[in-house]
Coordinates of C-alpha atoms in Angstrom, one line a residue:
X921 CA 62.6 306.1 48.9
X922 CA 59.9 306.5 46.2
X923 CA 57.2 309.2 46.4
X924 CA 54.5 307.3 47.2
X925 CA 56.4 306.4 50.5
X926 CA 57.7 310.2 51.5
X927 CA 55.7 312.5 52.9
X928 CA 55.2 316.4 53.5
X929 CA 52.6 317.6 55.6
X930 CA 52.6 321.1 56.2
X931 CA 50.0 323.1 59.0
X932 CA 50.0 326.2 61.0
X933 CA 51.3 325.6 64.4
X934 CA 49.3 326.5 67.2
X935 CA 51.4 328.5 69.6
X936 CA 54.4 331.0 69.4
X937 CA 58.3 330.1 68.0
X938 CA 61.0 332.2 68.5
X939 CA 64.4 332.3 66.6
X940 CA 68.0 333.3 68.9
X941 CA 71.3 333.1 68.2
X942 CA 74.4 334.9 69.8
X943 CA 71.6 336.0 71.9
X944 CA 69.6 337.9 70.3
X945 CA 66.2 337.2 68.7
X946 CA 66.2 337.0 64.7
X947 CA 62.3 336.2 64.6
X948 CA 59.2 335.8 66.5
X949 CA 55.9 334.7 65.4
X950 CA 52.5 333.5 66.6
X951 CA 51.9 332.6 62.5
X952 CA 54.7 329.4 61.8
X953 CA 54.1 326.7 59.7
X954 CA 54.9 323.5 61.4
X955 CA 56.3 321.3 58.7
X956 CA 56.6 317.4 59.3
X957 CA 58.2 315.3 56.7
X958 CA 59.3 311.8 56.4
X959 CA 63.0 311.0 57.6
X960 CA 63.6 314.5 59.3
X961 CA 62.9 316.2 62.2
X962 CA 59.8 318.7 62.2
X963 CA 60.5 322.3 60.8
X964 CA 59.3 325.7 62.0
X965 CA 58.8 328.1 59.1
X966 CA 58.4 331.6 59.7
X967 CA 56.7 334.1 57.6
X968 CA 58.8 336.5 56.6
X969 CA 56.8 339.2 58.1
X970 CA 58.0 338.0 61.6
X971 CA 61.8 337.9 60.9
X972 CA 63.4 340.5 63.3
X973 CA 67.0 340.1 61.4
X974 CA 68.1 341.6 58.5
X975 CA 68.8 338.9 56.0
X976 CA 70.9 338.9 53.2
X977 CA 71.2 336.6 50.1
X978 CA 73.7 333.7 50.1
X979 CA 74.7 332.1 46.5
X980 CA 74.0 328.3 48.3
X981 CA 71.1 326.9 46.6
X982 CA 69.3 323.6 47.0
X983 CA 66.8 321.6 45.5
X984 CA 64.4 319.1 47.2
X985 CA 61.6 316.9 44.9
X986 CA 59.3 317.2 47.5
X987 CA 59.4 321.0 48.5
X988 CA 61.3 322.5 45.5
X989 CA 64.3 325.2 45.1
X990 CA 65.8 326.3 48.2
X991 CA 67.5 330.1 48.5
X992 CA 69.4 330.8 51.2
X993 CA 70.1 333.7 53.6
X994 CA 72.9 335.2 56.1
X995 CA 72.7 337.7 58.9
X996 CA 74.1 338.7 61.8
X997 CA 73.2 338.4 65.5
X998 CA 74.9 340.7 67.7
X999 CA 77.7 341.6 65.3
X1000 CA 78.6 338.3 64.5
X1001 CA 77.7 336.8 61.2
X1002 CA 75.9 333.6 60.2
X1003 CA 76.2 332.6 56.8
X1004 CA 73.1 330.0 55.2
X1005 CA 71.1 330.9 58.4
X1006 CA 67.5 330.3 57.2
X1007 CA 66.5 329.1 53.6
X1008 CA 63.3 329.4 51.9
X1009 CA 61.3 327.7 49.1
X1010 CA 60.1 331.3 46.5
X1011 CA 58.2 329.1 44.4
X1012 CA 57.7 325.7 46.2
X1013 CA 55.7 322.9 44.3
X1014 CA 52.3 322.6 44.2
X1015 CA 52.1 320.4 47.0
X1016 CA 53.6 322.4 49.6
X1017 CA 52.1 326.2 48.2
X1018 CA 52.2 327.7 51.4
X1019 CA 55.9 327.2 52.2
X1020 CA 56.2 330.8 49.8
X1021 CA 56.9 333.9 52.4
X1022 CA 58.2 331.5 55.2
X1023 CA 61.7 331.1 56.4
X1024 CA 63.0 328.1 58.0
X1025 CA 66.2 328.8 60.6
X1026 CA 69.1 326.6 60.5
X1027 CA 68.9 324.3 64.0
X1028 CA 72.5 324.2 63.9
X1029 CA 73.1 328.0 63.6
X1030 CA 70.4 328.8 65.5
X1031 CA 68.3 327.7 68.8
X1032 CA 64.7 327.8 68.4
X1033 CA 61.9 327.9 71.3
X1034 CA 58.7 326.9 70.9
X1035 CA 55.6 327.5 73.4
X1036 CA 52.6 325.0 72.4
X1037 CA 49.2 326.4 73.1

């Protein structure tokens, strides 16, 4: 799939999301970035401000042309650890700027709930 034919729209999301696993809540925020891109399902990304969690650096790293280097994070939710729970984009490409500060949470580590406004 060329460039031209992928794309990345990123917005803030109008409402609140909330981050659980092993039930407890590793972030809540009324400030996500709702991030819809071509071929996936849509993202939450929560500034890192609003993460309730401790996280820790995980060696994974990732690379996407469209968003740019990914770091990764664990933590632990009532005692239990998660390893590569959330990743994050420091210094995303200019197209995507505001992805910098905002975690997104692993959907298959995590559960997230969303409330539209």
């Amino acid at each position: 799939m060329g460039k031209e034919s992928h794309t990345v729209e990123v917005r803030p999301f109008r409402g609140t999301v909330r981050v659980e696993a092993n039930g407890a809540t590793l972030a809540s925020t009324t400030r996500a970035l709702l991030l819809e891109e071509t071929g996936y399902p849509r993202r939450f990304y929560v500034p890192e401000a609003d993460i309730e969690a401790e996280l820790s650096p995980n060696p994974r790293r990732t690379h996407c042309p469209f968003k740019g280097d990914a770091a990764y994070a664990n933590t632990s939710a009532n005692g239990l650890p998660i390893e590569a729970v959330a990743w994050s984009y420091p210094n995303p490409i200019a197209d995507v700027p505001d992805l910098a500060g905002h975690w997104c949470f692993d959907p298959g580590k995590t559960e997230t709930v969303v409330e539209e406004e």
